[in-house]
Coordinates of C-alpha atoms in Angstrom, one line a residue:
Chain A
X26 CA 21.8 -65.9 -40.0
X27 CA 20.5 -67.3 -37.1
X28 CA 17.2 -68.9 -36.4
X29 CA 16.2 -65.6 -34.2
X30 CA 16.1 -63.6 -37.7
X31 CA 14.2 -66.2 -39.6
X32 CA 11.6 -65.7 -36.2
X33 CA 12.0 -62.0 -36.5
X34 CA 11.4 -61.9 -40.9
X35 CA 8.1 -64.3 -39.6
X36 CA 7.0 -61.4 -37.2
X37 CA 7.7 -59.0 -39.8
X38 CA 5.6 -60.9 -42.6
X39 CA 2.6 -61.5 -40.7
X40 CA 2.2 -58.3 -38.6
X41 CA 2.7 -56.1 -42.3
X42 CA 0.4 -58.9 -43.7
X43 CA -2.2 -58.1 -40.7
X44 CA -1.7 -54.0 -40.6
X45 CA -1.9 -53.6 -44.7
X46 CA -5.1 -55.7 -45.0
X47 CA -6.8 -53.9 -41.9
X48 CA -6.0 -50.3 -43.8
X49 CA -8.0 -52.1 -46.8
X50 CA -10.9 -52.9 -44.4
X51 CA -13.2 -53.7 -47.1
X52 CA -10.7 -56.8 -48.6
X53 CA -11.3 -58.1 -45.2
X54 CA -15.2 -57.0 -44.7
X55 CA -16.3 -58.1 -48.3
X56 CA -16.1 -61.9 -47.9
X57 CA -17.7 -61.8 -44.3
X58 CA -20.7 -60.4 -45.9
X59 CA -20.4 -62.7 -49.0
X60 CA -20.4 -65.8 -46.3
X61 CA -23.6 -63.9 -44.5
X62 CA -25.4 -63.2 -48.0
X63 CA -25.2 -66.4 -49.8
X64 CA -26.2 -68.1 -46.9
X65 CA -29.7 -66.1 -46.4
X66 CA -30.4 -66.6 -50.1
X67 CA -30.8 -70.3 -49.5
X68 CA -33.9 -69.8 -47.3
X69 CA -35.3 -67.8 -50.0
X70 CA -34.4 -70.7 -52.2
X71 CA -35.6 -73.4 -50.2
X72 CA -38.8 -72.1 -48.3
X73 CA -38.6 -71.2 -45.0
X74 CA -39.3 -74.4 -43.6
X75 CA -37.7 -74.6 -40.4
X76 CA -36.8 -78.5 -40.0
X77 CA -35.8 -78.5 -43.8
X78 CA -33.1 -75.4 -43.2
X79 CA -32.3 -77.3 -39.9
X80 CA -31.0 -80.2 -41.7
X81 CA -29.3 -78.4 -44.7
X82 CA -28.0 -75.6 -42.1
X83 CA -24.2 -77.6 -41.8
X84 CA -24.0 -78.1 -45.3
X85 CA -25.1 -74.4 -46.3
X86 CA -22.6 -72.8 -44.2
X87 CA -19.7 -75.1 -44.7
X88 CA -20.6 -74.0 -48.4
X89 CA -20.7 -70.4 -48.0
X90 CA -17.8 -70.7 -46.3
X91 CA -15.5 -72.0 -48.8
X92 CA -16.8 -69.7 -51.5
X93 CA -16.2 -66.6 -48.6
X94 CA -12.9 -68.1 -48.6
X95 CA -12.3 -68.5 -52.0
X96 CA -12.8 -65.1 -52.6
X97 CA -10.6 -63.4 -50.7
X98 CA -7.5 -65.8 -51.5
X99 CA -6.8 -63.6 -54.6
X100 CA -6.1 -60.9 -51.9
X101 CA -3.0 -63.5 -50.6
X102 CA -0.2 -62.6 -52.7
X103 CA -1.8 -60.5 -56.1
X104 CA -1.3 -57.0 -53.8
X105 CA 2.5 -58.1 -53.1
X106 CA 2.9 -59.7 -56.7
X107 CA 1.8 -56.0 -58.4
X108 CA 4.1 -54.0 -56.0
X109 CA 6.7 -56.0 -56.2
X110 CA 7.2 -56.7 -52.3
X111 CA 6.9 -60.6 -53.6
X112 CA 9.8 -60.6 -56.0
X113 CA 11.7 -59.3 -52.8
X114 CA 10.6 -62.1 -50.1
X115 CA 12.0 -64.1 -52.6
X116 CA 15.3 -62.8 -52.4
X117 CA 15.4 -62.7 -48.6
X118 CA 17.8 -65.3 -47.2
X119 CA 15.3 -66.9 -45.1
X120 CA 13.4 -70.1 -46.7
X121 CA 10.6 -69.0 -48.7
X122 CA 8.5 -71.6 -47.5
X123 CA 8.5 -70.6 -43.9
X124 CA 7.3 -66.7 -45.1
X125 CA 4.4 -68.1 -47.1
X126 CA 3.7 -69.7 -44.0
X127 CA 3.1 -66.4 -42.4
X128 CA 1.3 -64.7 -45.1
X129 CA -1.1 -67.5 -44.9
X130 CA -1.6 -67.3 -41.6
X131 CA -2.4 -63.6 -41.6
X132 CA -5.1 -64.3 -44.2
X133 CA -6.3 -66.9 -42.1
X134 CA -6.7 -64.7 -38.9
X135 CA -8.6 -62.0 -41.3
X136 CA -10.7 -64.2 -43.0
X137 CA -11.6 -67.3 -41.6
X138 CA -11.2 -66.4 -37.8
X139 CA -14.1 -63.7 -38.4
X140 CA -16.0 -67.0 -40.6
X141 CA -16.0 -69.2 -37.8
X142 CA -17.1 -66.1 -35.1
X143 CA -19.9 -65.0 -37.2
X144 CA -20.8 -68.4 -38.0
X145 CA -23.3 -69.1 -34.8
X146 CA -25.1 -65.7 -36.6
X147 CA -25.7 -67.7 -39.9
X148 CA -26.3 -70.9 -38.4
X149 CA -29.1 -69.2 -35.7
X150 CA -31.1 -67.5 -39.3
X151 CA -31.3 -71.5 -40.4
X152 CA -32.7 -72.8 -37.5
X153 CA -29.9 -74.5 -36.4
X154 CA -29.6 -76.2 -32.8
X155 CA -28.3 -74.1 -30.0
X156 CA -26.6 -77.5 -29.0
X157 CA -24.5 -78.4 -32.0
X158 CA -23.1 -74.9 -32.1
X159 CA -20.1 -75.8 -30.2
X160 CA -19.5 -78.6 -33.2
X161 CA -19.8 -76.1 -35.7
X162 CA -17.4 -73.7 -34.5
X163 CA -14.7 -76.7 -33.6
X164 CA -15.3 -77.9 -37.4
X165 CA -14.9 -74.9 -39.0
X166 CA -11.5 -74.0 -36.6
X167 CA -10.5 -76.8 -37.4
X168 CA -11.0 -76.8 -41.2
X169 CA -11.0 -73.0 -42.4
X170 CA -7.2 -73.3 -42.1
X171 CA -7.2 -76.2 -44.5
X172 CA -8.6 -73.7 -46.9
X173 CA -6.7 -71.1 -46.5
X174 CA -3.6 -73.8 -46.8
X175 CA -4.9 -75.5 -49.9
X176 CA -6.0 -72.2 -51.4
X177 CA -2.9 -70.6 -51.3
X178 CA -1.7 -73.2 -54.2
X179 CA -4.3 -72.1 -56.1
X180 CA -3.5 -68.5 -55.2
X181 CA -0.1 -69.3 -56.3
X182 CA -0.6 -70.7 -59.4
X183 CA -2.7 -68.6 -60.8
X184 CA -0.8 -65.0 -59.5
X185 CA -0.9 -62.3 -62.2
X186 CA -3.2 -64.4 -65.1
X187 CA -6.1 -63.0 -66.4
X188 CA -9.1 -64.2 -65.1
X189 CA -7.5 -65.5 -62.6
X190 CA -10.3 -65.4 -59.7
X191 CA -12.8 -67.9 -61.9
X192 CA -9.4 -70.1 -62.9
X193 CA -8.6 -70.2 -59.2
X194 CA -11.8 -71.7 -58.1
X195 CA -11.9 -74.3 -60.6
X196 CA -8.2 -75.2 -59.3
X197 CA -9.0 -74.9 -55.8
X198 CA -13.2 -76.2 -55.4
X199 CA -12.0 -79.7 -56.1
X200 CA -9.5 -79.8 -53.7
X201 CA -11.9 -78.9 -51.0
X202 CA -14.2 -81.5 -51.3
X203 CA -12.3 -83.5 -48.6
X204 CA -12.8 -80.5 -45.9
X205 CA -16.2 -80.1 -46.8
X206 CA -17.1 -83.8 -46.8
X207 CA -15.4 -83.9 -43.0
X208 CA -16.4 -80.6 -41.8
X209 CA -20.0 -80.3 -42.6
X210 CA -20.3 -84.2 -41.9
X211 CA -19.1 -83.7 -38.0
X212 CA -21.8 -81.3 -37.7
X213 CA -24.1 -83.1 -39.3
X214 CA -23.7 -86.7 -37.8
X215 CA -23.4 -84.7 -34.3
X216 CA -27.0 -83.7 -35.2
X217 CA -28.2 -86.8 -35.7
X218 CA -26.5 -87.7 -31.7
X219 CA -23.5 -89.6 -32.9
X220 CA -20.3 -89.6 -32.2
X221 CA -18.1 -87.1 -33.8
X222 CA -14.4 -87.7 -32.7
X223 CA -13.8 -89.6 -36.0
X224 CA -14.4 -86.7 -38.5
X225 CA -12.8 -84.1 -36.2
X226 CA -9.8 -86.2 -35.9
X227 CA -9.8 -86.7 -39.9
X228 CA -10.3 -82.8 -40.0
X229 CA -7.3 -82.5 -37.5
X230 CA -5.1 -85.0 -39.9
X231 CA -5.8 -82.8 -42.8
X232 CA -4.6 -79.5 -41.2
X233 CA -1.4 -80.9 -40.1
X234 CA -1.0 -82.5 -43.4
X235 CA -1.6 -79.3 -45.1
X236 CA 0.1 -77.6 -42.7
X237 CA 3.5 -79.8 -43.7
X238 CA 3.0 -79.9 -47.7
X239 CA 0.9 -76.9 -48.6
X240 CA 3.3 -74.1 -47.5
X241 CA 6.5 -75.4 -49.6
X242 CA 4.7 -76.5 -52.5
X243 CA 3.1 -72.7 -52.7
X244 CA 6.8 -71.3 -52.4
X245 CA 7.8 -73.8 -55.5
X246 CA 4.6 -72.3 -57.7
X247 CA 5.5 -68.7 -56.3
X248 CA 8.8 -69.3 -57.8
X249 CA 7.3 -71.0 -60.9
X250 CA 5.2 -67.7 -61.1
X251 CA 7.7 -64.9 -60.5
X252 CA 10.1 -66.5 -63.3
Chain B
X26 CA 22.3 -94.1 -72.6
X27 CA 19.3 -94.9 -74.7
X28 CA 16.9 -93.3 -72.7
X29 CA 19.2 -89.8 -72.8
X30 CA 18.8 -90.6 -77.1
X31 CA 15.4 -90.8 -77.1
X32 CA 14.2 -87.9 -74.6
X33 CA 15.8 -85.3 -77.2
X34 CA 12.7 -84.1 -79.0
X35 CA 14.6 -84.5 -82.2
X36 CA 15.4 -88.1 -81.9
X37 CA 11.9 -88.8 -80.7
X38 CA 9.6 -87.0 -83.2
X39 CA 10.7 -89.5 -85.6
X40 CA 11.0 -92.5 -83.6
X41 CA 7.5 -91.6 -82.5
X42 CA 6.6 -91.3 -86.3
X43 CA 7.7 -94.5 -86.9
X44 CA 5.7 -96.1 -84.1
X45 CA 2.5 -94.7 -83.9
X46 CA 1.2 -96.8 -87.0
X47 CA 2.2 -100.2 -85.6
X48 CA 0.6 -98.7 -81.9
X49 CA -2.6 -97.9 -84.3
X50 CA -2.9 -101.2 -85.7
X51 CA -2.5 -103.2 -82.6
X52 CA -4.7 -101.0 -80.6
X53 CA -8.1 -101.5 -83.7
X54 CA -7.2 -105.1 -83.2
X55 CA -7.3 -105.7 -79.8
X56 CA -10.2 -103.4 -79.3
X57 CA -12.2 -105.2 -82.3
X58 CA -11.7 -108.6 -80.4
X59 CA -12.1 -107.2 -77.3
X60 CA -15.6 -105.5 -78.1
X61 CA -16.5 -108.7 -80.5
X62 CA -16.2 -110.8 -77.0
X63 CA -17.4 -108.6 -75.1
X64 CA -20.5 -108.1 -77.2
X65 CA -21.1 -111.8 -78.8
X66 CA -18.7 -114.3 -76.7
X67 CA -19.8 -113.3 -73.0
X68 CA -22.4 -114.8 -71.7
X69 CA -25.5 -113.0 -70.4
X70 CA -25.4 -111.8 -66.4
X71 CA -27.6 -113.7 -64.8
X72 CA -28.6 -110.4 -62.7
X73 CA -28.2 -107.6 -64.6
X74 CA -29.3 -109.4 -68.3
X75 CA -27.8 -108.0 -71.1
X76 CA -27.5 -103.9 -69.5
X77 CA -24.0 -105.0 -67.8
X78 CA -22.6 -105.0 -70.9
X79 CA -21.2 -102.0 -70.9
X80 CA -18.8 -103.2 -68.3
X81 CA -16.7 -103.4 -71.0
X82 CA -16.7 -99.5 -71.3
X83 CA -17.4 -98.4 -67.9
X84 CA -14.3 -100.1 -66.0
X85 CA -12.0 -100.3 -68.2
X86 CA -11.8 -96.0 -69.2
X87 CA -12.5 -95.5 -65.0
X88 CA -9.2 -97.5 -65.0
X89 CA -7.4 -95.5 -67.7
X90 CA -9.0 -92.2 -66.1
X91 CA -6.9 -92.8 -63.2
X92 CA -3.9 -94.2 -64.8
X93 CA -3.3 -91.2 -67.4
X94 CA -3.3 -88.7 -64.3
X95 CA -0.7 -91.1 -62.9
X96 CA 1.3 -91.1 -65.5
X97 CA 0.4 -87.0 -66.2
X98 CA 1.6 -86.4 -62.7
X99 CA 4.8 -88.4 -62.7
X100 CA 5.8 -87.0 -66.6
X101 CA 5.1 -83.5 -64.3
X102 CA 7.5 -84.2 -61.4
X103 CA 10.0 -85.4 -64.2
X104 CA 9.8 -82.0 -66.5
X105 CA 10.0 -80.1 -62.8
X106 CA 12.9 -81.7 -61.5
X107 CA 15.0 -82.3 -64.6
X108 CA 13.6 -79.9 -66.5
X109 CA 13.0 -82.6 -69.6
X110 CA 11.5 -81.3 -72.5
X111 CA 9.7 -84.0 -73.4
X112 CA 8.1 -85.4 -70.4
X113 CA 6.7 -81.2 -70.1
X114 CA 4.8 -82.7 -73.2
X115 CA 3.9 -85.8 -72.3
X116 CA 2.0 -84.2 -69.5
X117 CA 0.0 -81.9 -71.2
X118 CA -0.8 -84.5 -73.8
X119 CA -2.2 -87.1 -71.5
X120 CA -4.6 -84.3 -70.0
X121 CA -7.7 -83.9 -72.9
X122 CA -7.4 -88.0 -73.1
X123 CA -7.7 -88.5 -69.2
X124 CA -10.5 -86.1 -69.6
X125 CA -11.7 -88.4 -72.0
X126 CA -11.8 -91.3 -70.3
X127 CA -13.2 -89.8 -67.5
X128 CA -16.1 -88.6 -69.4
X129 CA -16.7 -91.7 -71.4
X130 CA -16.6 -93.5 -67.5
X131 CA -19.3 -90.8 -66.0
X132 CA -21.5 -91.4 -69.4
X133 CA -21.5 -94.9 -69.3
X134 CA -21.7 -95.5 -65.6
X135 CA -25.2 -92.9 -66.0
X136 CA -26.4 -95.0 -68.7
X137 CA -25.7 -97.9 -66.6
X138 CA -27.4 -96.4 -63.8
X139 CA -30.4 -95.8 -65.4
X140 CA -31.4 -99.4 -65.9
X141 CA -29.8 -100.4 -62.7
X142 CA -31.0 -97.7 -60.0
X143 CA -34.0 -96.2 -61.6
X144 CA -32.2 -92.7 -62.2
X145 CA -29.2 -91.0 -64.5
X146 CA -27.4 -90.3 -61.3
X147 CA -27.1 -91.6 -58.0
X148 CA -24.3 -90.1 -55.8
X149 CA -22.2 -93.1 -55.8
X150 CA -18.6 -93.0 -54.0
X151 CA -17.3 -94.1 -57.6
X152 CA -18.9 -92.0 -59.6
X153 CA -18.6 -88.3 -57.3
X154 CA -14.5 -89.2 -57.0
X155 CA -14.9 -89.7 -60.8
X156 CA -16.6 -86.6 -61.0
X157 CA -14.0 -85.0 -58.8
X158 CA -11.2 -86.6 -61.1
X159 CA -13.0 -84.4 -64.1
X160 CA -13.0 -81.0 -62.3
X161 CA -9.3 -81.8 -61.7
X162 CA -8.7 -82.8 -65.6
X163 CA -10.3 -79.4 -66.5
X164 CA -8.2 -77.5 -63.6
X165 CA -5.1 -78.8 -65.3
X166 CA -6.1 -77.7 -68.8
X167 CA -7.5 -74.4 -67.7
X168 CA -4.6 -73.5 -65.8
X169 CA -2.3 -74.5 -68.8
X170 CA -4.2 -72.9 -71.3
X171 CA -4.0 -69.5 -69.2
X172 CA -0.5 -69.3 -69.5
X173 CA 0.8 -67.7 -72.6
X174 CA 4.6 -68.9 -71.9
X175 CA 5.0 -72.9 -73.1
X176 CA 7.6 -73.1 -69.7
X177 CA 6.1 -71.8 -67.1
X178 CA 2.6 -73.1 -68.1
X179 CA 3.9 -76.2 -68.2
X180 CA 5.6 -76.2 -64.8
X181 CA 2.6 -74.8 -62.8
X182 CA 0.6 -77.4 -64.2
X183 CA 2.8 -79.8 -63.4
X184 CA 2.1 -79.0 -59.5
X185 CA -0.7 -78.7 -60.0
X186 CA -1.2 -82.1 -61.0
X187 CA 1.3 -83.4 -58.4
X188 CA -1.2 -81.7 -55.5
X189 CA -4.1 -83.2 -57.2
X190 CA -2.6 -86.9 -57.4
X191 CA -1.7 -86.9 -53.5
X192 CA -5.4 -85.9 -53.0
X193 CA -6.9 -88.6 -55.4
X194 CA -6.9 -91.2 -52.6
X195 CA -7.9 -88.6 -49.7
X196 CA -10.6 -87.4 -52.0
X197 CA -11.6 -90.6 -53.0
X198 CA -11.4 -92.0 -49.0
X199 CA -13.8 -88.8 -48.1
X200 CA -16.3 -89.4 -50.8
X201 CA -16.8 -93.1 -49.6
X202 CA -16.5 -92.4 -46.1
X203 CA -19.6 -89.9 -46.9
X204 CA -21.5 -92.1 -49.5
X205 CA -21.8 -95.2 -46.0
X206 CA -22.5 -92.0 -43.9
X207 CA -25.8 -90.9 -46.2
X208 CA -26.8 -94.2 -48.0
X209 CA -26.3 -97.1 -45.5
X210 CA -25.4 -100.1 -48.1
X211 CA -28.6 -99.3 -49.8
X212 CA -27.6 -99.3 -52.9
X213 CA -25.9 -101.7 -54.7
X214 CA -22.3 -101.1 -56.6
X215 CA -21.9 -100.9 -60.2
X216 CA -20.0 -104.1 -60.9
X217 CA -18.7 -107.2 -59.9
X218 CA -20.7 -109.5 -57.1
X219 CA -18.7 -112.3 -59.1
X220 CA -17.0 -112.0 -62.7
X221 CA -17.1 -115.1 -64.3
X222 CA -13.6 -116.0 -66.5
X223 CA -15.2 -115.6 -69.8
X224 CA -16.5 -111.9 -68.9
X225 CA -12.9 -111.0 -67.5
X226 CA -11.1 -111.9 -70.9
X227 CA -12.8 -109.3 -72.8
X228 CA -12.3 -106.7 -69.7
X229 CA -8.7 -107.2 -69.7
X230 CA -8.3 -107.2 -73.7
X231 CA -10.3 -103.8 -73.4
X232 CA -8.2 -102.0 -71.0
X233 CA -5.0 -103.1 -72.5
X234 CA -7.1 -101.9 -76.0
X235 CA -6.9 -98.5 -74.5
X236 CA -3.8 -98.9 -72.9
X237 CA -2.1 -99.0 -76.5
X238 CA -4.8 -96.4 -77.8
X239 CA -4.0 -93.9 -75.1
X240 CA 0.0 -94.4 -76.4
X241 CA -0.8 -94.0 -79.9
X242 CA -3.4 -90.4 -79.3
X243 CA -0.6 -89.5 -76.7
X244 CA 2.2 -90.2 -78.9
X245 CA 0.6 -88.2 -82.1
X246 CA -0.2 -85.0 -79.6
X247 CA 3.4 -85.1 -78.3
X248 CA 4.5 -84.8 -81.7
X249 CA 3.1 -81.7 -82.9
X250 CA 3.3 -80.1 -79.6
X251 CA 7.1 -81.1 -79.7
X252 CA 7.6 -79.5 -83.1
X253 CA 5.9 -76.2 -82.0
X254 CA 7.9 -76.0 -78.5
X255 CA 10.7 -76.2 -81.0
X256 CA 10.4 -74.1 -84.2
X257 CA 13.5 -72.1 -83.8
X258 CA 15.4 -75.5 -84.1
X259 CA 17.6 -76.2 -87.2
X260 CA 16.1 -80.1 -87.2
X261 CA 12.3 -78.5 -87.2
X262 CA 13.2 -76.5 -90.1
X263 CA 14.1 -79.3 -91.9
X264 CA 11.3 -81.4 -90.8
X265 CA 8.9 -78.8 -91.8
X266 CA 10.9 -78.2 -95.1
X267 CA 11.1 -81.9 -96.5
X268 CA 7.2 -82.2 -95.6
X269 CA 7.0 -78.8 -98.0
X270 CA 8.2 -80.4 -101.1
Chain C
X29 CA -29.0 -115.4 -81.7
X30 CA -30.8 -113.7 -84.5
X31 CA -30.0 -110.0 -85.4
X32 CA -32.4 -108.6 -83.9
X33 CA -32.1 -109.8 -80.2
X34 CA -28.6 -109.2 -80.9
X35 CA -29.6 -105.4 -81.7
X36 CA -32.1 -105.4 -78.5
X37 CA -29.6 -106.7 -76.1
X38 CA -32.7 -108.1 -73.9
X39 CA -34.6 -104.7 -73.9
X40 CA -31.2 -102.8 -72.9
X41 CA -30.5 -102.3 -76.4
X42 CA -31.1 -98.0 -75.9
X43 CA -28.5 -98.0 -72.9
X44 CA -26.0 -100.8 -74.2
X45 CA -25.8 -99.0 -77.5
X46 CA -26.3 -95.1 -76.8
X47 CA -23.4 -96.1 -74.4
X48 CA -21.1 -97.6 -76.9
X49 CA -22.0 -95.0 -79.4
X50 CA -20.8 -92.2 -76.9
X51 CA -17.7 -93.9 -76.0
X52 CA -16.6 -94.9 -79.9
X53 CA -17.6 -90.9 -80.7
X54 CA -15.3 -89.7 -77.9
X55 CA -12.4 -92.2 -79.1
X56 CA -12.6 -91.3 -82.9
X57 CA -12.7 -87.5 -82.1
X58 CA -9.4 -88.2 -80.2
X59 CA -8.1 -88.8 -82.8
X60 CA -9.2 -86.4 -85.0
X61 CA -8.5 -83.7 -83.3
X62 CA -4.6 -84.5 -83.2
X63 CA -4.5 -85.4 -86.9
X64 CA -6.2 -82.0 -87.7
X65 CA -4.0 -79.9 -85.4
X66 CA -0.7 -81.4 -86.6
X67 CA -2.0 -80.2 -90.1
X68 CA -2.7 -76.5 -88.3
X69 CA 0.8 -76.9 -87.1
X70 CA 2.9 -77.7 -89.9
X71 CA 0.9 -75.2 -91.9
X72 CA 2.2 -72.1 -89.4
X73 CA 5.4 -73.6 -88.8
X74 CA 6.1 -73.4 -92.8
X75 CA 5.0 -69.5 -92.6
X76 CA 7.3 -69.1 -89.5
X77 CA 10.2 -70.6 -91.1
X78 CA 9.7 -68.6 -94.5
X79 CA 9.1 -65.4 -92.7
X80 CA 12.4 -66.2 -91.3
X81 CA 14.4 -67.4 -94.0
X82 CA 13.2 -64.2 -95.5
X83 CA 14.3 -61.7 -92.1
X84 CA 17.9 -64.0 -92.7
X85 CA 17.9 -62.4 -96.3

């Protein structure tokens, strides 16, 4: 076993990861249009008032986009858990951890990649400032990982339970208060013309944190799960 | 190896037995003193008049709210690395009390509040991280409760507590960071500008009150938990079958 | 201090003692609710021994 195979089980992970979801084009389409139709409802909410949508335009679409998320983390590993494919990645000689790590990023390129590119489209129906648009693509780059990474706990834990999608959201919502608090804030505060390097940075610690911890502690609650 | 003795569920339910009424006793006595200062003894802040009494409530079970999911998260990392019965149920028993305490701290800090800032609820750092700590509490018992098989529920939720106590602090670190960001020292803590000695004496006799009164409710869940996670046992039977007669 | 000041905590008396109350409720039902269930308990596990012992002969 040499470290070439472990490279060429990743590859093999994430491109079936990436070909399966894009034959269920709709798993991957559904949460786009979630993130696009939660956030119109809150003008409808609110009032129209532009400066009023202005201000809450970070907050609203740093929202929508960890309940867009949310939603499609079921899709992570349920598919593989039903047909069995999960039970065998388990059995593979390669650390588990290290193929979780590829399934998440192939849920991350399919669903918050297409978040943060549609994101100026949400963020230009709230009235949002052509200038800060640069901050709130960096932010949510930066941060939609995180939610995939955190999420895929949540995924984990809750894999083949019954009412698992509400279950997972009250797991996984509190956890993403951190992201949200950073993420929204840097667009926010860069609003208001401050400096923004500190919550991008903070942003930046939490995805390499996650990106350390998340990925083997989502292998232990697979294993915890397939038992 | 007394701790090996003790951590059998069948040497502990009756050890436990045997200690929960002294645990009982100590814990209405020190909370009766503690409340009796606390009410009559202290004397009245010179700030807040008589409202900041319930100090005595507030930071002692914000305390004890963090503390149980301490000690709920380390009793998880035990049952998944040694695979310890007992500390499985120690875990899931501290959950509904943490919960508790976390509760009774976001009730009385409202009430406080009201007095204090005009409304129920301001969105202090303290009180959203205490917030946050009750969405976790209700995670942990959701999740459990979920899970039909006593094992597995009991290991999942034991992650899951040990990724919500490494995000405690980074939760609790983002909620402040955001509260100086939106409210710029506008509004004044809940708490302690300066305690004078005589208020302190009450605090501490309270939180060590429910310090003993969290062992005694922990101690009587763990027991009928531990007899139901082992009813195919000869020493349940006989348990069960003395308490018949 | 006469019982009545003592009851109206300086005009805080609603928040000092609607506080306590809800705190002293929550407490006692902790400990209800453990008492009650080990009663639940014992009461199945003496039908799932006897349905046992019963199976056994």
């Amino acid at each position: 076993m040499t470290s070439s195979s472990l490279f060429v089980a990743v590859r093999c992970v994430f491109v079936r990861d990436v070909t399966v979801a894009l034959r269920r084009s709709t798993d991957v389409l559904t949460p786009l249009v979630f993130f696009i139709i939660v956030g119109s409802l809150f003008p409808l909410g609110v009032g129209p008032e532009p400066n009023l949508l202005s201000t809450m335009a970070p907050g609203v679409i740093w929202v929508a986009a960890l309940l867009a998320t949310m939603l499609s983390l079921s899709r992570l590993f349920a598919n593989d858990y039903a047909d069995g494919t999960l039970e065998q990645l388990t059995l593979t000689p390669h650390p588990l951890t290290t193929l979780v790590l590829a399934k998440i990023m192939a849920h991350w390129l399919l669903t918050g990649l297409p978040l943060v590119l549609i994101s100026p489209l949400l963020a230009l129906q709230l009235n949002f400032q052509y200038e800060n648009m640069g901050i709130l693509v960096a932010s949510l780059l930066l941060g939609t990982p995180v939610l995939s990474l955190i999420g895929s706990v949540g995924a984990a834990l809750t894999l083949g339970l019954r009412g698992g999608g509400v279950l997972l959201s009250l797991l996984v919502l509190p956890l993403y208060t951190p992201v949200l608090i950073f993420g929204a804030g840097a667009v926010s505060t860069h609003a208001l013309g401050m400096d923004v390097e500190a919550h991008l940075s903070l942003l930046a610690a939490l995805l390499v944190l996650s990106v350390i911890f998340t990925p083997w502690v989502t292998a232990i609650a697979l294993r915890i799960s397939l038992d | 190896m007394i701790y090996k003795k003790y951590a059998s569920p069948k040497n502990f339910y009756p050890l436990a037995g045997r200690l929960i009424p002294w645990l009982g006793v100590l814990t209405v006595l020190l909370l009766a003193v503690g409340l009796y200062w606390g009410l009559f003894v202290a004397p009245t802040d010179y700030q807040q008049g008589e409202s900041y009494r319930i100090i005595f409530l507030h930071v002692p079970s914000a305390w004890m709210s963090m503390f149980v999911y301490v000690i709920m998260a380390a009793a998880g990392a035990l049952g998944l690395t040694w695979k310890t019965k007992l500390a499985e149920v120690l875990a899931s028993a501290c959950a509904p009390i943490g919960a508790s305490f976390t509760l009774v701290t976001l009730v009385t800090g409202s009430i406080w509040g009201k007095p204090m800032w005009g409304t129920w609820w301001v969105w202090d750092a303290r009180l959203t991280s205490e917030l946050i700590l009750l969405f976790l509490y209700i995670g942990f018992m959701a999740l459990e409760a979920s899970i039909e098989e006593p094992r597995r529920a009991a290991r999942a939720a034991a992650v899951l507590a040990l990724v919500g106590v490494v995000n405690i602090p980074i939760i609790h670190f983002s909620v402040e960071w955001w509260n100086t960001l939106h409210q710029p020292a506008s509004v004044s803590k809940l708490g302690a500008p300066s305690i004078h000695p005589s208020m302190l004496v009450p605090l501490l006799m309270m939180f060590i009150g429910f310090k003993l009164y969290f062992a005694t409710v922990v101690l009587m869940r763990m027991r009928y938990a531990i007899l139901e996670r082992e009813k195919h046992t000869r020493w349940v039977a006989e348990v069960v079958g003395t308490k018949a007669q | 201090m006469s019982w009545s000041e003592f009851i109206s905590m300086g005009g805080y008396g609603g928040y000092v003692w609607s506080a306590y109350g809800f705190a002293i409720f929550v407490l006692v039902i902790n400990v209800i609710i453990p008492m009650r269930r080990r009663g639940v308990v014992l009461k199945a596990l003496r039908q799932f021994i006897v349905s046992q012992t019963v199976q056994e002969k």
